[in-house]
PDB file of C-alpha atoms and ligand atoms in Angstrom:
ATOM      1  CA  MET A  11      50.100 -46.953-174.558  1.00 97.00           C
ATOM      2  CA  GLN A  12      46.109 -47.763-173.199  1.00 97.00           C
ATOM      3  CA  VAL A  13      44.229 -45.550-170.839  1.00 98.00           C
ATOM      4  CA  PHE A  14      41.859 -47.000-169.089  1.00 98.00           C
ATOM      5  CA  TYR A  15      38.628 -44.715-167.343  1.00 98.00           C
ATOM      6  CA  ASN A  16      36.602 -48.052-165.626  1.00 97.00           C
ATOM      7  CA  SER A  17      37.908 -50.713-163.549  1.00 97.00           C
ATOM      8  CA  LYS A  18      35.436 -52.937-165.671  1.00 97.00           C
ATOM      9  CA  SER A  19      37.427 -52.542-168.764  1.00 97.00           C
ATOM     10  CA  ILE A  20      41.182 -52.290-167.064  1.00 97.00           C
ATOM     11  CA  LYS A  21      40.289 -55.930-165.347  1.00 96.00           C
ATOM     12  CA  ALA A  22      38.615 -57.700-168.410  1.00 95.00           C
ATOM     13  CA  TYR A  23      42.488 -56.832-169.934  1.00 94.00           C
ATOM     14  CA  LEU A  24      44.324 -58.221-167.773  1.00 94.00           C
ATOM     15  CA  ASP A  25      42.202 -60.940-168.004  1.00 90.00           C
ATOM     16  CA  THR A  26      42.956 -61.768-171.481  1.00 90.00           C
ATOM     17  CA  LEU A  27      46.556 -61.544-170.377  1.00 84.00           C
ATOM     18  CA  ILE A  28      49.167 -63.720-171.185  1.00 72.00           C
ATOM     19  CA  GLU A  29      49.320 -66.174-167.279  1.00 78.00           C
ATOM     20  CA  ASN A  30      52.669 -65.830-165.996  1.00 81.00           C
ATOM     21  CA  LYS A  31      53.432 -62.366-166.510  1.00 92.00           C
ATOM     22  CA  SER A  32      54.155 -59.934-164.143  1.00 96.00           C
ATOM     23  CA  ILE A  33      51.958 -55.972-164.207  1.00 97.00           C
ATOM     24  CA  GLY A  34      54.243 -52.831-161.549  1.00 98.00           C
ATOM     25  CA  PHE A  35      51.816 -50.664-160.581  1.00 98.00           C
ATOM     26  CA  VAL A  36      52.195 -46.904-160.094  1.00 98.00           C
ATOM     27  CA  PRO A  37      49.813 -45.261-158.202  1.00 98.00           C
ATOM     28  CA  THR A  38      49.523 -41.421-157.839  1.00 98.00           C
ATOM     29  CA  MET A  39      47.558 -38.778-158.047  1.00 98.00           C
ATOM     30  CA  GLY A  40      48.449 -37.202-160.860  1.00 98.00           C
ATOM     31  CA  ALA A  41      50.861 -33.841-161.863  1.00 97.00           C
ATOM     32  CA  LEU A  42      53.231 -36.281-162.630  1.00 98.00           C
ATOM     33  CA  HIS A  43      57.570 -35.126-161.762  1.00 97.00           C
ATOM     34  CA  HIS A  44      60.497 -37.025-162.429  1.00 96.00           C
ATOM     35  CA  GLY A  45      59.860 -38.229-159.108  1.00 97.00           C
ATOM     36  CA  HIS A  46      56.700 -40.598-160.378  1.00 98.00           C
ATOM     37  CA  LEU A  47      58.447 -40.810-164.109  1.00 98.00           C
ATOM     38  CA  SER A  48      62.167 -43.033-162.183  1.00 97.00           C
ATOM     39  CA  LEU A  49      58.802 -44.968-160.403  1.00 98.00           C
ATOM     40  CA  VAL A  50      57.490 -45.840-163.557  1.00 98.00           C
ATOM     41  CA  GLU A  51      61.265 -46.879-165.385  1.00 98.00           C
ATOM     42  CA  GLN A  52      61.991 -48.942-162.416  1.00 98.00           C
ATOM     43  CA  ALA A  53      59.198 -51.058-163.054  1.00 98.00           C
ATOM     44  CA  LYS A  54      59.771 -50.925-166.509  1.00 98.00           C
ATOM     45  CA  THR A  55      62.238 -52.465-165.312  1.00 98.00           C
ATOM     46  CA  GLU A  56      61.630 -55.224-162.723  1.00 98.00           C
ATOM     47  CA  ASN A  57      57.713 -56.414-164.789  1.00 98.00           C
ATOM     48  CA  HIS A  58      56.508 -57.289-167.957  1.00 97.00           C
ATOM     49  CA  LEU A  59      54.058 -55.037-167.448  1.00 97.00           C
ATOM     50  CA  VAL A  60      53.515 -51.831-165.800  1.00 98.00           C
ATOM     51  CA  VAL A  61      49.354 -49.929-164.543  1.00 98.00           C
ATOM     52  CA  VAL A  62      50.361 -46.222-163.441  1.00 98.00           C
ATOM     53  CA  SER A  63      46.950 -44.913-161.538  1.00 98.00           C
ATOM     54  CA  ILE A  64      45.958 -41.282-161.589  1.00 98.00           C
ATOM     55  CA  PHE A  65      43.653 -40.553-159.046  1.00 98.00           C
ATOM     56  CA  VAL A  66      42.941 -37.159-156.859  1.00 98.00           C
ATOM     57  CA  ASN A  67      41.887 -39.476-153.703  1.00 98.00           C
ATOM     58  CA  PRO A  68      39.210 -36.882-152.046  1.00 98.00           C
ATOM     59  CA  THR A  69      39.191 -39.236-148.931  1.00 98.00           C
ATOM     60  CA  GLN A  70      43.339 -38.640-148.071  1.00 98.00           C
ATOM     61  CA  PHE A  71      43.140 -35.233-147.708  1.00 97.00           C
ATOM     62  CA  ASP A  72      41.312 -33.859-144.650  1.00 93.00           C
ATOM     63  CA  LYS A  73      40.898 -30.311-145.610  1.00 93.00           C
ATOM     64  CA  LYS A  74      38.481 -29.517-149.067  1.00 95.00           C
ATOM     65  CA  GLU A  75      40.323 -26.588-149.251  1.00 94.00           C
ATOM     66  CA  ASP A  76      43.875 -28.267-150.557  1.00 94.00           C
ATOM     67  CA  LEU A  77      41.937 -31.759-152.077  1.00 97.00           C
ATOM     68  CA  ASN A  78      40.230 -28.457-155.067  1.00 97.00           C
ATOM     69  CA  LYS A  79      43.607 -26.989-155.172  1.00 95.00           C
ATOM     70  CA  TYR A  80      46.132 -29.622-155.883  1.00 96.00           C
ATOM     71  CA  PRO A  81      46.969 -29.893-158.839  1.00 96.00           C
ATOM     72  CA  ARG A  82      45.231 -31.937-162.140  1.00 97.00           C
ATOM     73  CA  THR A  83      47.658 -31.426-165.209  1.00 97.00           C
ATOM     74  CA  ILE A  84      46.134 -34.847-167.055  1.00 98.00           C
ATOM     75  CA  ASP A  85      46.967 -33.926-170.710  1.00 98.00           C
ATOM     76  CA  LEU A  86      50.768 -33.466-169.082  1.00 98.00           C
ATOM     77  CA  ASP A  87      50.649 -36.209-167.278  1.00 98.00           C
ATOM     78  CA  LEU A  88      49.506 -38.643-170.546  1.00 98.00           C
ATOM     79  CA  LYS A  89      52.538 -36.845-172.662  1.00 98.00           C
ATOM     80  CA  LEU A  90      54.391 -36.737-169.889  1.00 98.00           C
ATOM     81  CA  LEU A  91      54.194 -40.796-169.431  1.00 98.00           C
ATOM     82  CA  GLN A  92      53.849 -41.768-173.620  1.00 98.00           C
ATOM     83  CA  THR A  93      57.015 -40.696-173.559  1.00 98.00           C
ATOM     84  CA  ILE A  94      59.043 -43.420-171.451  1.00 98.00           C
ATOM     85  CA  ASN A  95      55.752 -45.824-172.579  1.00 97.00           C
ATOM     86  CA  CYS A  96      54.414 -47.113-169.703  1.00 98.00           C
ATOM     87  CA  ASP A  97      52.155 -49.495-170.810  1.00 97.00           C
ATOM     88  CA  MET A  98      48.378 -48.221-169.588  1.00 98.00           C
ATOM     89  CA  VAL A  99      46.863 -45.615-166.932  1.00 98.00           C
ATOM     90  CA  PHE A 100      44.007 -46.150-165.331  1.00 98.00           C
ATOM     91  CA  ILE A 101      41.778 -42.837-164.704  1.00 98.00           C
ATOM     92  CA  PRO A 102      39.225 -43.633-162.627  1.00 98.00           C
ATOM     93  CA  ASP A 103      36.736 -40.748-161.451  1.00 98.00           C
ATOM     94  CA  VAL A 104      34.970 -40.122-158.242  1.00 98.00           C
ATOM     95  CA  GLU A 105      32.791 -42.621-158.332  1.00 97.00           C
ATOM     96  CA  GLU A 106      33.555 -45.529-160.288  1.00 98.00           C
ATOM     97  CA  MET A 107      36.174 -45.428-157.010  1.00 98.00           C
ATOM     98  CA  TYR A 108      33.131 -44.630-154.271  1.00 98.00           C
ATOM     99  CA  HIS A 109      30.327 -45.047-155.836  1.00 96.00           C
ATOM    100  CA  GLN A 110      28.012 -43.209-153.617  1.00 91.00           C
ATOM    101  CA  ASN A 111      29.719 -43.434-151.031  1.00 96.00           C
ATOM    102  CA  ILE A 112      32.879 -41.268-150.155  1.00 97.00           C
ATOM    103  CA  LEU A 113      34.046 -42.862-147.640  1.00 97.00           C
ATOM    104  CA  ALA A 114      37.260 -44.561-146.328  1.00 98.00           C
ATOM    105  CA  GLU A 115      37.501 -47.507-144.514  1.00 98.00           C
ATOM    106  CA  HIS A 116      38.861 -48.034-141.001  1.00 98.00           C
ATOM    107  CA  PHE A 117      41.535 -49.665-140.675  1.00 98.00           C
ATOM    108  CA  ASP A 118      44.035 -50.409-137.840  1.00 98.00           C
ATOM    109  CA  PHE A 119      48.163 -50.161-138.370  1.00 98.00           C
ATOM    110  CA  GLY A 120      49.270 -50.676-135.201  1.00 97.00           C
ATOM    111  CA  GLY A 121      49.731 -47.761-133.923  1.00 96.00           C
ATOM    112  CA  ILE A 122      52.595 -46.121-137.099  1.00 97.00           C
ATOM    113  CA  GLU A 123      48.916 -44.386-138.193  1.00 97.00           C
ATOM    114  CA  PHE A 124      48.793 -41.631-135.176  1.00 96.00           C
ATOM    115  CA  GLU A 125      52.240 -40.877-135.737  1.00 97.00           C
ATOM    116  CA  MET A 126      53.717 -37.265-137.627  1.00 97.00           C
ATOM    117  CA  GLU A 127      50.948 -36.769-140.704  1.00 97.00           C
ATOM    118  CA  GLY A 128      48.677 -39.070-138.645  1.00 96.00           C
ATOM    119  CA  LYS A 129      48.206 -36.401-135.937  1.00 96.00           C
ATOM    120  CA  PHE A 130      48.514 -33.445-137.981  1.00 96.00           C
ATOM    121  CA  ARG A 131      46.319 -34.842-141.120  1.00 95.00           C
ATOM    122  CA  LYS A 132      43.636 -36.854-139.281  1.00 93.00           C
ATOM    123  CA  GLY A 133      42.111 -40.196-141.474  1.00 95.00           C
ATOM    124  CA  HIS A 134      44.045 -39.180-143.619  1.00 98.00           C
ATOM    125  CA  PHE A 135      46.080 -42.875-143.383  1.00 98.00           C
ATOM    126  CA  ASP A 136      42.664 -44.740-144.305  1.00 98.00           C
ATOM    127  CA  GLY A 137      41.304 -42.869-146.660  1.00 98.00           C
ATOM    128  CA  VAL A 138      45.336 -44.044-147.975  1.00 98.00           C
ATOM    129  CA  GLY A 139      45.081 -47.356-147.388  1.00 98.00           C
ATOM    130  CA  THR A 140      41.203 -47.637-148.672  1.00 98.00           C
ATOM    131  CA  ILE A 141      41.619 -45.982-152.580  1.00 98.00           C
ATOM    132  CA  VAL A 142      45.372 -48.574-152.349  1.00 99.00           C
ATOM    133  CA  LYS A 143      43.300 -51.558-151.440  1.00 98.00           C
ATOM    134  CA  ARG A 144      40.668 -51.472-153.911  1.00 98.00           C
ATOM    135  CA  PHE A 145      43.560 -50.354-156.079  1.00 98.00           C
ATOM    136  CA  PHE A 146      44.940 -53.291-155.992  1.00 98.00           C
ATOM    137  CA  GLU A 147      41.339 -55.309-156.409  1.00 98.00           C
ATOM    138  CA  ILE A 148      41.589 -54.224-159.163  1.00 98.00           C
ATOM    139  CA  ILE A 149      44.969 -54.227-160.731  1.00 97.00           C
ATOM    140  CA  LYS A 150      46.473 -57.215-158.849  1.00 97.00           C
ATOM    141  CA  PRO A 151      50.048 -55.995-159.362  1.00 97.00           C
ATOM    142  CA  HIS A 152      52.379 -58.406-157.546  1.00 97.00           C
ATOM    143  CA  LYS A 153      54.381 -54.860-157.305  1.00 98.00           C
ATOM    144  CA  ALA A 154      53.688 -51.793-156.698  1.00 98.00           C
ATOM    145  CA  TYR A 155      55.695 -48.438-155.689  1.00 98.00           C
ATOM    146  CA  PHE A 156      55.828 -45.675-153.733  1.00 98.00           C
ATOM    147  CA  GLY A 157      58.230 -43.477-153.334  1.00 98.00           C
ATOM    148  CA  GLU A 158      60.210 -42.461-150.080  1.00 98.00           C
ATOM    149  CA  LYS A 159      59.419 -39.114-149.661  1.00 98.00           C
ATOM    150  CA  ASP A 160      55.905 -39.875-148.485  1.00 98.00           C
ATOM    151  CA  PHE A 161      57.789 -42.242-146.277  1.00 98.00           C
ATOM    152  CA  GLN A 162      54.644 -42.995-143.323  1.00 98.00           C
ATOM    153  CA  GLN A 163      52.980 -44.054-146.285  1.00 98.00           C
ATOM    154  CA  LEU A 164      55.120 -46.554-147.774  1.00 98.00           C
ATOM    155  CA  GLN A 165      55.466 -48.700-143.782  1.00 98.00           C
ATOM    156  CA  ILE A 166      51.366 -47.803-144.084  1.00 98.00           C
ATOM    157  CA  VAL A 167      50.692 -49.999-147.213  1.00 98.00           C
ATOM    158  CA  LYS A 168      53.318 -52.193-146.386  1.00 98.00           C
ATOM    159  CA  LYS A 169      51.538 -53.069-142.667  1.00 98.00           C
ATOM    160  CA  LEU A 170      47.989 -52.666-145.708  1.00 98.00           C
ATOM    161  CA  VAL A 171      49.210 -55.351-147.383  1.00 98.00           C
ATOM    162  CA  GLU A 172      50.081 -57.486-144.552  1.00 98.00           C
ATOM    163  CA  ILE A 173      47.261 -56.930-143.083  1.00 98.00           C
ATOM    164  CA  ASN A 174      45.151 -57.291-145.816  1.00 98.00           C
ATOM    165  CA  ASN A 175      47.322 -60.320-146.773  1.00 98.00           C
ATOM    166  CA  ILE A 176      46.647 -58.973-150.099  1.00 98.00           C
ATOM    167  CA  PRO A 177      49.744 -60.768-152.954  1.00 98.00           C
ATOM    168  CA  VAL A 178      51.969 -58.229-153.739  1.00 98.00           C
ATOM    169  CA  LYS A 179      55.201 -56.614-152.931  1.00 98.00           C
ATOM    170  CA  ILE A 180      55.934 -53.196-151.844  1.00 98.00           C
ATOM    171  CA  ILE A 181      59.118 -51.111-152.975  1.00 98.00           C
ATOM    172  CA  GLY A 182      60.122 -48.280-151.314  1.00 98.00           C
ATOM    173  CA  CYS A 183      61.933 -45.932-154.005  1.00 98.00           C
ATOM    174  CA  GLU A 184      64.445 -43.760-152.917  1.00 97.00           C
ATOM    175  CA  ILE A 185      63.783 -39.711-152.628  1.00 98.00           C
ATOM    176  CA  PHE A 186      64.189 -38.425-156.415  1.00 97.00           C
ATOM    177  CA  ARG A 187      65.205 -34.098-155.607  1.00 98.00           C
ATOM    178  CA  GLU A 188      65.365 -31.133-157.907  1.00 98.00           C
ATOM    179  CA  GLU A 189      69.300 -29.822-158.161  1.00 98.00           C
ATOM    180  CA  ASP A 190      68.580 -27.581-155.296  1.00 98.00           C
ATOM    181  CA  GLY A 191      68.044 -30.597-153.098  1.00 98.00           C
ATOM    182  CA  LEU A 192      64.155 -30.076-152.460  1.00 98.00           C
ATOM    183  CA  ALA A 193      62.776 -33.541-153.117  1.00 98.00           C
ATOM    184  CA  MET A 194      60.248 -32.927-155.994  1.00 98.00           C
ATOM    185  CA  SER A 195      56.344 -32.830-154.824  1.00 98.00           C
ATOM    186  CA  SER A 196      54.020 -32.827-157.456  1.00 96.00           C
ATOM    187  CA  ARG A 197      52.676 -29.459-154.544  1.00 97.00           C
ATOM    188  CA  ASN A 198      56.174 -27.716-156.029  1.00 98.00           C
ATOM    189  CA  ILE A 199      54.336 -25.861-158.577  1.00 96.00           C
ATOM    190  CA  ARG A 200      51.873 -24.193-156.383  1.00 97.00           C
ATOM    191  CA  LEU A 201      55.059 -22.128-154.940  1.00 98.00           C
ATOM    192  CA  SER A 202      55.510 -18.786-155.567  1.00 98.00           C
ATOM    193  CA  GLU A 203      58.435 -18.187-157.716  1.00 98.00           C
ATOM    194  CA  LYS A 204      59.490 -16.520-153.544  1.00 98.00           C
ATOM    195  CA  GLN A 205      57.673 -19.674-151.583  1.00 98.00           C
ATOM    196  CA  ARG A 206      60.387 -21.400-154.239  1.00 98.00           C
ATOM    197  CA  LYS A 207      63.793 -20.075-153.627  1.00 98.00           C
ATOM    198  CA  ALA A 208      62.911 -21.168-150.301  1.00 98.00           C
ATOM    199  CA  ALA A 209      62.280 -24.103-150.447  1.00 98.00           C
ATOM    200  CA  PRO A 210      65.386 -25.753-150.054  1.00 98.00           C
ATOM    201  CA  PHE A 211      65.930 -24.728-147.087  1.00 98.00           C
ATOM    202  CA  ILE A 212      64.017 -27.721-145.944  1.00 98.00           C
ATOM    203  CA  TYR A 213      66.231 -29.989-147.275  1.00 98.00           C
ATOM    204  CA  GLU A 214      69.874 -27.905-145.715  1.00 98.00           C
ATOM    205  CA  ILE A 215      67.647 -28.465-142.514  1.00 98.00           C
ATOM    206  CA  LEU A 216      68.173 -32.206-142.520  1.00 98.00           C
ATOM    207  CA  LEU A 217      70.744 -32.972-143.650  1.00 98.00           C
ATOM    208  CA  GLU A 218      72.307 -30.545-140.532  1.00 98.00           C
ATOM    209  CA  ALA A 219      70.728 -32.989-138.553  1.00 97.00           C
ATOM    210  CA  LYS A 220      72.184 -36.269-140.072  1.00 97.00           C
ATOM    211  CA  LYS A 221      74.667 -33.671-139.562  1.00 97.00           C
ATOM    212  CA  LYS A 222      74.769 -33.841-135.688  1.00 96.00           C
ATOM    213  CA  PHE A 223      72.267 -36.421-134.358  1.00 95.00           C
ATOM    214  CA  GLY A 224      74.647 -38.353-132.700  1.00 92.00           C
ATOM    215  CA  ILE A 225      77.120 -35.863-131.450  1.00 93.00           C
ATOM    216  CA  ILE A 226      74.271 -33.990-129.894  1.00 95.00           C
ATOM    217  CA  SER A 227      71.483 -34.867-128.032  1.00 95.00           C
ATOM    218  CA  VAL A 228      67.837 -35.329-130.146  1.00 96.00           C
ATOM    219  CA  ASP A 229      66.001 -32.516-127.953  1.00 96.00           C
ATOM    220  CA  LYS A 230      69.024 -30.224-128.874  1.00 97.00           C
ATOM    221  CA  ILE A 231      68.576 -30.732-132.847  1.00 97.00           C
ATOM    222  CA  LYS A 232      64.655 -30.242-132.287  1.00 97.00           C
ATOM    223  CA  GLN A 233      65.315 -26.625-130.348  1.00 97.00           C
ATOM    224  CA  LEU A 234      68.270 -25.884-133.268  1.00 97.00           C
ATOM    225  CA  VAL A 235      65.691 -26.941-136.480  1.00 98.00           C
ATOM    226  CA  GLU A 236      63.177 -25.042-134.404  1.00 98.00           C
ATOM    227  CA  GLU A 237      65.522 -21.391-134.372  1.00 97.00           C
ATOM    228  CA  GLN A 238      65.942 -21.529-137.351  1.00 96.00           C
ATOM    229  CA  PHE A 239      62.431 -21.630-138.512  1.00 97.00           C
ATOM    230  CA  ALA A 240      61.646 -19.119-136.102  1.00 96.00           C
ATOM    231  CA  ASN A 241      62.171 -16.681-138.362  1.00 87.00           C
ATOM    232  CA  ASN A 242      61.810 -17.374-142.229  1.00 95.00           C
ATOM    233  CA  GLU A 243      59.523 -16.162-144.149  1.00 96.00           C
ATOM    234  CA  TYR A 244      58.734 -18.292-146.349  1.00 98.00           C
ATOM    235  CA  LEU A 245      58.193 -21.264-144.325  1.00 98.00           C
ATOM    236  CA  LYS A 246      56.551 -22.155-141.135  1.00 98.00           C
ATOM    237  CA  LEU A 247      57.838 -25.032-139.425  1.00 98.00           C
ATOM    238  CA  GLU A 248      54.560 -28.197-138.674  1.00 98.00           C
ATOM    239  CA  TYR A 249      57.444 -30.961-137.607  1.00 98.00           C
ATOM    240  CA  PHE A 250      59.728 -31.971-136.793  1.00 98.00           C
ATOM    241  CA  GLU A 251      61.094 -35.282-135.349  1.00 97.00           C
ATOM    242  CA  ILE A 252      63.435 -38.022-135.709  1.00 97.00           C
ATOM    243  CA  ALA A 253      61.839 -41.061-135.117  1.00 97.00           C
ATOM    244  CA  CYS A 254      63.207 -45.186-135.518  1.00 95.00           C
ATOM    245  CA  GLU A 255      62.213 -46.838-139.677  1.00 95.00           C
ATOM    246  CA  GLU A 256      59.989 -49.135-137.977  1.00 93.00           C
ATOM    247  CA  SER A 257      57.762 -48.062-135.418  1.00 93.00           C
ATOM    248  CA  LEU A 258      58.251 -44.837-136.726  1.00 96.00           C
ATOM    249  CA  LYS A 259      57.699 -43.441-133.214  1.00 94.00           C
ATOM    250  CA  PRO A 260      59.660 -39.680-132.405  1.00 93.00           C
ATOM    251  CA  VAL A 261      62.938 -41.079-129.745  1.00 91.00           C
ATOM    252  CA  ASN A 262      64.516 -38.606-127.392  1.00 84.00           C
ATOM    253  CA  ASP A 263      68.546 -40.614-127.615  1.00 78.00           C
ATOM    254  CA  CYS A 264      68.830 -43.976-129.974  1.00 75.00           C
ATOM    255  CA  GLN A 265      69.796 -47.531-129.709  1.00 72.00           C
ATOM    256  CA  GLU A 266      72.529 -48.595-132.302  1.00 67.00           C
ATOM    257  CA  LYS A 267      70.762 -51.673-133.921  1.00 74.00           C
ATOM    258  CA  ARG A 268      68.431 -49.729-134.777  1.00 84.00           C
ATOM    259  CA  ASN A 269      67.446 -46.802-138.042  1.00 92.00           C
ATOM    260  CA  TYR A 270      66.109 -43.745-137.619  1.00 96.00           C
ATOM    261  CA  ARG A 271      64.527 -41.391-140.149  1.00 97.00           C
ATOM    262  CA  ALA A 272      64.003 -37.081-139.439  1.00 98.00           C
ATOM    263  CA  PHE A 273      60.403 -36.228-140.252  1.00 98.00           C
ATOM    264  CA  ILE A 274      59.849 -32.715-141.178  1.00 98.00           C
ATOM    265  CA  ALA A 275      56.619 -30.573-141.558  1.00 98.00           C
ATOM    266  CA  VAL A 276      56.404 -27.051-143.642  1.00 98.00           C
ATOM    267  CA  PHE A 277      54.287 -24.743-145.046  1.00 98.00           C
ATOM    268  CA  ALA A 278      55.122 -22.645-147.271  1.00 98.00           C
ATOM    269  CA  ASN A 279      51.716 -20.406-146.882  1.00 97.00           C
ATOM    270  CA  ASP A 280      48.817 -22.787-147.963  1.00 95.00           C
ATOM    271  CA  VAL A 281      51.070 -24.853-149.782  1.00 96.00           C
ATOM    272  CA  ARG A 282      52.718 -27.954-147.065  1.00 97.00           C
ATOM    273  CA  LEU A 283      55.892 -29.834-148.040  1.00 98.00           C
ATOM    274  CA  ILE A 284      57.677 -32.840-146.671  1.00 98.00           C
ATOM    275  CA  ASP A 285      60.185 -34.306-146.617  1.00 98.00           C
ATOM    276  CA  ASN A 286      62.806 -37.263-144.752  1.00 98.00           C
ATOM    277  CA  ILE A 287      65.876 -37.838-144.547  1.00 98.00           C
ATOM    278  CA  ARG A 288      67.455 -41.488-143.231  1.00 97.00           C
ATOM    279  CA  LEU A 289      70.689 -40.399-140.102  1.00 96.00           C
ATOM    280  CA  GLY A 290      73.657 -42.517-139.474  1.00 88.00           C
ATOM    281  CA  ASN A 291      75.412 -43.547-142.564  1.00 75.00           C
TER     282      ASN A 291
HETATM  283  O1  LIG B 328      51.472 -41.072-152.798  1.00 95.19           O
HETATM  284  C1  LIG B 328      50.548 -40.377-153.434  1.00 95.19           C
HETATM  285  O2  LIG B 328      50.186 -39.955-154.468  1.00 95.19           O
HETATM  286  C2  LIG B 328      48.285 -41.090-152.678  1.00 95.19           C
HETATM  287  O3  LIG B 328      48.770 -40.613-151.062  1.00 95.19           O
HETATM  288  C3  LIG B 328      48.311 -41.961-153.278  1.00 95.19           C
HETATM  289  C4  LIG B 328      49.653 -43.516-152.876  1.00 95.19           C
HETATM  290  C5  LIG B 328      48.575 -42.108-154.823  1.00 95.19           C
HETATM  291  C6  LIG B 328      47.031 -43.112-153.004  1.00 95.19           C
HETATM  292  O4  LIG B 328      46.093 -41.854-152.902  1.00 95.19           O
END
């Protein structure tokens, strides 16, 4: 496994590769878990070579405290990537990606950036768009892999590629869950024992919403979810929405030909967890 710390060296290496070798790319912020590894495994089956980036991107955090507390486990991450024979890892520092100017570009994603996560994390998607675009420019992957846990991010990246005419295929990969249903996330390691025990409730609520969707009104489902969280000692609901998969606009009723998802964001003290589930079949 080759490890690169600056864009010049990874670009030079990628330039030496024989043409026609397809490159799969898995961008991450590290603190890798089995969800990330499954993206790498999928990328390996669909490409000749796989590049994983590890970079905690400052411009996508709206709170400095959240950025500072984001888990950093680089040695472990490298060991894990080695066990699955990842080809290349790119670990730039902030200076390498932003030079002296740690600012996000501004994008018009057609409105999807203002829904849900966009309402609660101002500027978050400009930060994601900025860094993902820079990685695409350096690595020039044929395919790039993103987990559906961050479903809104996945849609944003698809839009980013479309509006900037970037020749990369964006692949969305299913959510990887712990045995008790909690969606795998780098943030899970920050949960206390009690919070970790309480956290599978998030997925239980999503399953409940899925069961009720189409039977009772969306408003009623939202009210039930809010009630269920009202007395939870460990989990505080930030939002629960049912939205159309394409527009990400929250809906109050459903039309047959659209695909819908339920989206949720919850705080366990200062640890923010998100999840979602496809509704219908
Ligand atoms: O999903 C993440 O880990 C990050 O948002 C990403 C895509 C690596 C960009 O920093």
